[in-house]
XYZ file of C-alpha atoms in Angstrom:
500
model
C -48.755 90.539 69.966
C -51.796 88.364 69.265
C -52.988 85.735 71.692
C -52.739 82.077 70.644
C -55.506 81.208 68.232
C -56.203 84.810 67.210
C -53.578 85.190 64.502
C -54.766 86.839 61.345
C -55.986 84.291 58.807
C -55.349 84.254 55.081
C -58.991 84.100 54.028
C -58.672 80.680 52.434
C -55.928 81.587 49.934
C -52.182 81.218 50.280
C -50.729 83.242 53.183
C -49.700 86.733 52.164
C -46.015 87.228 51.472
C -43.965 89.376 53.801
C -45.954 88.636 56.950
C -45.037 86.366 59.840
C -46.512 82.870 59.526
C -47.554 80.384 62.189
C -48.405 76.698 61.824
C -51.028 76.011 64.496
C -51.815 72.819 66.370
C -49.775 70.242 64.464
C -47.597 67.342 65.506
C -44.150 68.916 65.260
C -41.124 66.760 64.421
C -38.349 69.126 65.444
C -35.534 66.726 64.416
C -33.392 68.382 67.094
C -30.645 66.520 68.968
C -33.203 64.908 71.260
C -35.621 64.075 68.415
C -38.288 66.056 70.259
C -41.875 65.473 69.164
C -44.458 68.084 70.194
C -48.178 67.359 69.958
C -50.708 70.143 69.369
C -47.843 72.582 68.863
C -46.983 75.628 66.769
C -44.101 76.745 64.574
C -43.641 80.492 64.046
C -41.811 81.895 61.030
C -40.655 85.513 60.928
C -38.833 86.694 57.819
C -36.502 83.851 56.778
C -36.089 82.334 60.251
C -37.911 80.091 62.675
C -38.881 82.406 65.518
C -40.475 79.904 67.854
C -41.478 76.262 68.352
C -43.848 75.238 71.109
C -47.396 75.000 72.340
C -49.666 78.041 72.374
C -47.159 80.471 70.889
C -47.928 84.181 71.033
C -47.391 85.729 67.611
C -46.926 89.220 66.170
C -49.947 91.180 65.007
C -50.767 90.466 61.374
C -49.378 86.944 61.474
C -50.804 84.615 58.839
C -52.026 81.272 60.171
C -51.901 77.772 58.709
C -54.146 75.226 60.379
C -51.838 72.261 61.032
C -54.272 70.273 63.191
C -54.235 66.630 62.201
C -50.979 67.145 60.279
C -47.240 66.823 60.782
C -44.936 69.846 60.719
C -41.351 68.920 59.892
C -38.167 70.385 58.403
C -37.839 70.621 54.645
C -36.295 67.496 53.148
C -32.875 67.540 51.495
C -31.800 65.500 48.435
C -28.004 65.366 48.171
C -27.723 63.840 44.688
C -30.089 64.187 41.755
C -29.245 64.454 38.053
C -31.850 67.116 37.533
C -31.002 67.688 33.868
C -32.394 64.228 33.059
C -35.903 64.976 34.322
C -37.181 65.902 30.864
C -36.693 62.181 30.124
C -38.899 61.171 33.062
C -39.559 57.417 33.163
C -37.807 56.760 29.839
C -35.267 54.353 31.337
C -37.616 52.472 33.658
C -36.242 49.107 32.469
C -32.577 50.062 32.180
C -29.576 48.561 33.862
C -26.700 50.806 34.869
C -24.841 49.652 31.752
C -27.691 50.772 29.507
C -27.796 54.111 31.319
C -24.069 54.621 30.769
C -24.323 53.696 27.084
C -27.312 55.967 26.427
C -26.042 59.069 28.243
C -22.267 58.705 28.255
C -21.516 57.090 24.903
C -24.426 57.664 22.553
C -26.791 60.544 23.238
C -25.582 62.715 26.139
C -23.788 65.110 23.799
C -27.034 65.839 21.969
C -28.425 67.814 24.918
C -28.409 71.535 24.192
C -28.245 74.207 26.907
C -32.024 74.672 26.673
C -32.515 70.929 27.220
C -30.430 71.063 30.395
C -32.515 74.041 31.512
C -35.787 72.249 30.778
C -34.863 69.256 32.903
C -33.487 71.393 35.715
C -36.522 73.642 35.892
C -38.964 70.738 35.975
C -36.899 68.879 38.590
C -36.625 71.986 40.746
C -40.389 72.487 40.716
C -41.176 68.857 41.462
C -38.756 68.981 44.393
C -40.752 71.756 46.002
C -44.021 69.978 45.269
C -42.759 66.953 47.238
C -41.480 68.946 50.223
C -37.821 68.751 49.167
C -36.639 72.237 49.975
C -32.948 71.684 49.131
C -31.763 69.670 46.128
C -28.237 69.015 44.889
C -28.174 69.199 41.106
C -25.493 66.611 40.251
C -25.172 68.246 36.864
C -22.691 66.078 34.985
C -23.539 66.946 31.390
C -22.322 70.536 31.297
C -20.085 70.010 28.284
C -19.927 73.737 27.472
C -20.051 76.780 29.695
C -23.353 77.680 28.037
C -24.773 74.444 29.417
C -23.552 75.438 32.872
C -25.104 78.875 32.656
C -28.392 77.352 31.472
C -28.435 74.914 34.378
C -27.852 77.741 36.832
C -30.482 80.024 35.292
C -33.114 77.292 35.508
C -32.395 76.639 39.177
C -32.494 80.333 40.004
C -35.898 80.659 38.322
C -37.512 78.406 40.968
C -37.941 79.548 44.605
C -36.208 76.555 46.181
C -32.804 75.959 47.691
C -30.262 74.291 45.386
C -26.624 73.295 45.025
C -25.139 73.229 41.530
C -22.680 70.327 41.515
C -20.813 71.157 38.324
C -19.651 68.228 36.181
C -19.034 67.041 32.629
C -19.174 63.334 31.701
C -18.025 64.142 28.181
C -14.472 65.048 29.267
C -11.959 64.204 31.960
C -12.325 66.300 35.119
C -8.711 67.424 34.789
C -9.726 68.976 31.456
C -12.929 70.857 32.207
C -11.820 72.120 35.634
C -8.912 73.825 33.847
C -11.295 75.821 31.641
C -11.124 79.494 32.730
C -14.832 79.968 31.976
C -15.760 77.061 34.253
C -13.505 78.337 37.015
C -15.081 81.767 36.697
C -18.577 80.332 37.100
C -17.489 78.261 40.109
C -15.895 81.311 41.721
C -19.026 83.352 41.109
C -21.182 80.741 42.809
C -18.718 80.421 45.672
C -18.722 84.153 46.302
C -22.437 84.733 45.812
C -24.182 85.972 48.950
C -27.415 84.126 48.022
C -27.552 81.208 50.444
C -30.252 79.543 48.354
C -27.599 78.541 45.804
C -24.571 76.483 46.752
C -21.814 74.927 44.658
C -19.888 71.655 44.487
C -17.563 70.065 41.948
C -18.859 66.703 40.681
C -16.633 64.035 39.175
C -15.674 60.404 39.673
C -12.341 58.686 40.386
C -11.746 55.635 38.210
C -8.866 54.143 40.193
C -6.318 54.670 37.410
C -2.906 54.385 39.183
C -1.782 57.577 37.416
C -4.570 59.405 39.321
C -5.386 61.889 36.546
C -8.222 63.287 38.693
C -5.610 64.838 41.004
C -5.622 68.053 38.957
C -9.387 68.442 39.431
C -9.061 67.918 43.187
C -6.368 70.588 43.268
C -8.655 73.056 41.490
C -11.461 72.308 43.945
C -9.084 72.791 46.872
C -7.704 76.025 45.439
C -11.243 77.364 44.979
C -12.414 76.102 48.366
C -15.293 74.134 46.840
C -16.388 70.665 48.084
C -16.233 67.585 45.877
C -19.052 65.092 45.388
C -18.179 61.776 43.740
C -19.813 58.489 42.755
C -17.874 55.958 44.825
C -18.179 52.197 45.128
C -20.240 51.769 41.948
C -19.919 48.233 40.621
C -17.827 48.174 37.454
C -17.107 51.900 37.513
C -15.498 53.141 40.734
C -13.867 51.117 43.491
C -11.524 50.958 46.470
C -8.555 52.089 44.375
C -10.213 55.461 43.863
C -10.789 55.872 47.600
C -7.201 54.852 48.339
C -5.801 57.358 45.846
C -7.952 60.139 47.257
C -6.812 59.297 50.782
C -3.117 58.885 49.998
C -3.092 62.248 48.217
C -4.945 64.046 50.983
C -8.185 64.784 49.127
C -10.671 63.128 51.486
C -12.211 65.872 53.630
C -15.251 66.268 55.905
C -16.973 68.159 53.064
C -16.616 65.298 50.556
C -19.833 63.463 49.668
C -19.494 59.864 48.451
C -22.551 58.886 46.401
C -23.744 55.253 46.560
C -20.566 53.785 48.144
C -22.178 50.398 47.646
C -19.358 47.987 46.806
C -16.477 49.147 48.955
C -14.418 47.133 51.404
C -13.885 47.681 55.121
C -10.710 49.636 54.353
C -12.545 52.221 52.249
C -15.379 52.670 54.734
C -12.809 53.203 57.464
C -10.992 55.820 55.378
C -14.283 57.663 54.813
C -15.154 57.481 58.509
C -11.689 58.614 59.600
C -11.727 61.673 57.337
C -15.266 62.757 58.280
C -16.902 62.521 54.867
C -20.512 61.480 54.322
C -22.301 58.960 52.106
C -25.333 59.794 49.979
C -27.472 56.648 49.818
C -29.790 56.445 46.787
C -31.552 53.182 47.598
C -34.080 53.074 44.753
C -31.150 53.449 42.383
C -28.875 50.965 44.095
C -31.607 48.323 44.314
C -32.635 48.681 40.677
C -29.653 49.759 38.578
C -26.845 47.581 39.893
C -24.418 49.828 41.767
C -24.532 47.397 44.684
C -26.619 47.066 47.807
C -27.455 50.281 49.650
C -24.721 50.554 52.316
C -27.004 51.212 55.289
C -25.401 48.474 57.376
C -21.957 49.920 56.706
C -22.807 53.516 57.599
C -24.197 52.286 60.911
C -21.299 49.916 61.528
C -18.576 52.464 60.816
C -20.339 55.561 62.128
C -20.344 57.382 58.791
C -22.663 60.395 58.400
C -25.367 59.696 55.835
C -27.912 61.505 53.700
C -30.450 60.219 51.175
C -30.937 61.002 47.500
C -33.110 60.094 44.518
C -30.492 59.985 41.705
C -32.622 60.530 38.576
C -36.221 60.664 37.409
C -35.237 58.957 34.156
C -35.832 55.818 36.248
C -37.361 56.615 39.604
C -39.532 59.022 41.511
C -38.338 62.440 42.586
C -39.614 62.475 46.165
C -37.911 61.577 49.410
C -40.864 59.586 50.718
C -39.835 56.957 48.167
C -36.205 57.259 49.219
C -36.990 56.696 52.889
C -39.373 53.820 52.190
C -36.941 52.080 49.852
C -34.094 52.528 52.323
C -35.958 50.929 55.207
C -37.230 48.101 52.998
C -33.805 47.306 51.537
C -32.031 47.383 54.887
C -34.623 45.192 56.547
C -34.650 42.718 53.677
C -30.871 42.383 53.911
C -30.979 41.991 57.677
C -33.649 39.299 57.499
C -31.977 37.427 54.630
C -28.568 37.419 56.346
C -30.216 35.951 59.414
C -32.122 33.351 57.390
C -28.901 32.178 55.744
C -27.540 31.545 59.243
C -30.713 29.741 60.221
C -31.559 32.611 62.536
C -34.494 34.998 62.975
C -34.449 38.772 63.432
C -36.740 39.842 66.266
C -35.699 43.523 66.596
C -34.867 45.788 63.648
C -31.711 47.900 63.615
C -32.870 50.741 61.316
C -35.912 52.782 62.305
C -38.233 55.247 60.617
C -36.944 58.068 62.814
C -33.391 57.439 61.568
C -34.165 57.611 57.863
C -36.196 60.779 58.404
C -33.177 62.219 60.208
C -30.973 61.247 57.269
C -33.398 63.055 54.948
C -33.312 66.263 56.975
C -30.400 66.651 59.422
C -28.207 64.272 57.430
C -28.613 66.256 54.250
C -27.920 69.514 56.064
C -24.734 68.114 57.595
C -23.528 66.775 54.244
C -23.866 70.250 52.754
C -22.303 72.025 55.729
C -25.585 73.803 56.485
C -26.073 73.723 60.247
C -28.853 76.297 59.776
C -31.039 73.701 58.001
C -32.447 70.274 58.810
C -34.358 70.896 62.046
C -37.108 73.104 63.430
C -35.347 75.165 66.055
C -35.453 78.834 66.877
C -32.983 80.819 64.792
C -32.655 78.284 62.002
C -33.658 78.928 58.420
C -37.393 78.661 57.806
C -37.568 75.629 55.508
C -40.768 73.996 56.744
C -43.118 71.304 55.434
C -46.660 70.499 56.555
C -47.835 66.965 55.755
C -51.625 67.055 55.943
C -54.457 65.768 53.782
C -57.863 65.889 55.438
C -59.477 64.414 52.309
C -57.438 61.220 52.583
C -58.458 58.236 54.735
C -54.738 57.578 55.165
C -54.323 60.812 57.151
C -55.693 59.283 60.353
C -55.128 57.972 62.927
C -51.812 59.722 63.458
C -50.073 57.498 66.004
C -46.366 57.134 65.163
C -45.489 60.359 63.304
C -42.132 59.054 62.057
C -43.728 55.909 60.696
C -46.535 57.970 59.201
C -44.169 60.177 57.214
C -41.995 57.294 56.043
C -44.547 54.595 55.245
C -47.905 56.340 54.830
C -47.341 59.784 53.292
C -46.665 60.735 49.694
C -46.204 63.936 47.668
C -49.977 64.428 47.408
C -50.100 64.778 51.183
C -47.694 67.729 51.205
C -50.002 70.578 52.147
C -47.638 73.506 52.684
C -43.990 74.110 51.856
C -41.981 77.103 53.047
C -38.481 77.875 51.744
C -36.448 80.651 53.332
C -39.656 81.982 54.878
C -41.540 82.059 51.567
C -44.639 79.926 50.979
C -44.089 77.991 47.744
C -46.888 75.433 48.150
C -50.159 75.818 50.012
C -53.207 73.598 50.378
C -51.647 71.058 48.027
C -50.963 73.540 45.211
C -47.786 75.269 44.085
C -47.804 79.030 44.660
C -46.762 81.443 41.922
C -45.539 78.708 39.569
C -47.083 78.333 36.114
C -46.507 74.830 34.754
C -47.721 75.626 31.223
C -44.462 77.177 29.923
C -42.454 74.500 31.723
C -44.502 71.816 29.985
C -43.892 73.460 26.595
C -40.165 73.678 27.331
C -39.969 69.989 28.224
C -42.095 68.955 25.236
C -39.716 70.855 22.959
C -36.759 68.987 24.427
C -38.448 65.608 23.990
C -39.428 66.452 20.423
C -35.874 67.557 19.615
C -34.193 64.508 21.159
C -36.631 62.109 19.523
C -35.940 63.628 16.104
C -32.172 63.677 16.653
C -32.011 60.079 17.830
C -34.489 58.670 15.330
C -37.702 56.841 16.037
C -36.269 53.321 15.909
C -33.371 54.105 18.246
C -35.705 56.072 20.520
C -38.001 53.069 20.914
C -35.101 50.654 21.381
C -33.632 52.885 24.063
C -36.900 53.056 25.956
C -37.729 49.360 25.582
C -34.434 47.423 25.635
C -34.420 43.790 24.595
C -34.952 41.114 27.177
C -32.159 38.631 27.899
C -32.066 35.787 25.378
C -32.443 33.164 28.073
C -36.001 33.452 29.304
C -36.834 32.094 32.718
C -37.602 28.395 32.394
C -40.784 27.174 34.030
C -39.805 24.184 36.110
C -41.635 20.900 35.822
C -44.273 20.596 38.533
C -45.178 17.106 39.842
C -48.417 18.510 41.258
C -51.388 19.157 39.002
C -54.463 21.192 39.799
C -57.684 19.176 39.926
C -61.136 20.155 40.972
C -61.669 18.647 44.401
C -65.396 18.253 43.902
C -64.944 16.295 40.659
C -62.222 14.115 42.182
C -64.486 13.316 45.115
C -67.333 12.246 42.808
C -65.049 10.079 40.673
C -63.852 8.353 43.797
C -67.446 7.586 44.664
C -67.256 9.538 47.852
C -69.486 12.253 49.156
C -68.555 15.886 48.843
C -66.852 17.085 52.008
C -67.204 20.634 53.207
C -64.173 22.099 54.935
C -64.781 22.667 58.634
C -67.595 20.148 59.053
């Protein structure tokens, strides 16, 4: 064993694969039950596990060392809902409403995506997740309208050294239809039985609230296969309390169920979710911008519902959880302040804290996915580790409140090192072993294809939708700007200087 501080270095390059790895001298956010914070501490990784957390750790001979001084060592972040296949359209729908999103993908152009287009988006999204310190991402893959699309989505995820969950879905058909497809069932069974714990599986579909409950057949398939369901719930104009009630009355609400958004539900629905142990995936940037409803942070706290965070889609928003945490705190605090103002009151102490949203992004995501071996830095857990450190940035110091620093100060460019399953996938701010050139060509081919298929005029109209006919009226202002100096001279007075 080497003494503390004498671990073998990596010579300036990325740490060598296959050797133990130690993060030295960082501020460690363990995210354990006690939310323990350790200053000037170490995290030791051996194989795919965390072998030690503490100050001055002794390490095995040949251990590679990462200098974490001045940085924050934390668990890998977890995104429980991202439509990764849409990432090849990054930023295209920046000015969309949810209605425009539905029209573009569900009614007009979603069917145009070929298997290779699904793969292009998935591969790019998977890589950008790692770059931002998101070590586990749920691919809410709801455009798998043939089995070839499903296989392409899976291949792309497996080509990237992250941890993923393929949430299989198909917006082009009813869930009772595609879950009955033997080829789909075979793929789901294969993923369920696979021993690779870097690839999980869910079934992804929504419940419209139709009294006939046609989605019952899909729930029965999921139950028969032993695969969890993830569903968009409480989305204004799309899914509502009737869907929750039907799920509950038919016995399909389980602790493994993930309810995405859950923004416009009533007390009854939140109580049903809480009573059955399910969790809510809050995607605040999406909820604030698209129109699902307000992020339900007050409700998850009020009803004691487990919560995780997610980014939804890069066709609108960013693909990093720093944005998710920041947006979540901002939205919750705005709502809390505004509610108080409407009562003529003032908030003096905030209910939601930076530590909580970071816990939702790590432990919360792990719990939602049933992965008690992820989400915290504790001995014996899986080695998904992130170092936030950027010595070249003036924003890197002083490091006072580490939770607040991660949530409000850091960004993807400050992610120094990322480890997934014991493997270094980013080091010193650069991805390791990932060549972006072929990924760029793949995405460019998809964009070129879609643009040609859709047509230039429709492409431009989709990206830049018309503004509402009624423009905001500028109200008449009884006050007019005048130059004070000129007014003073016209009045015959002397120029006055403020403060004299």
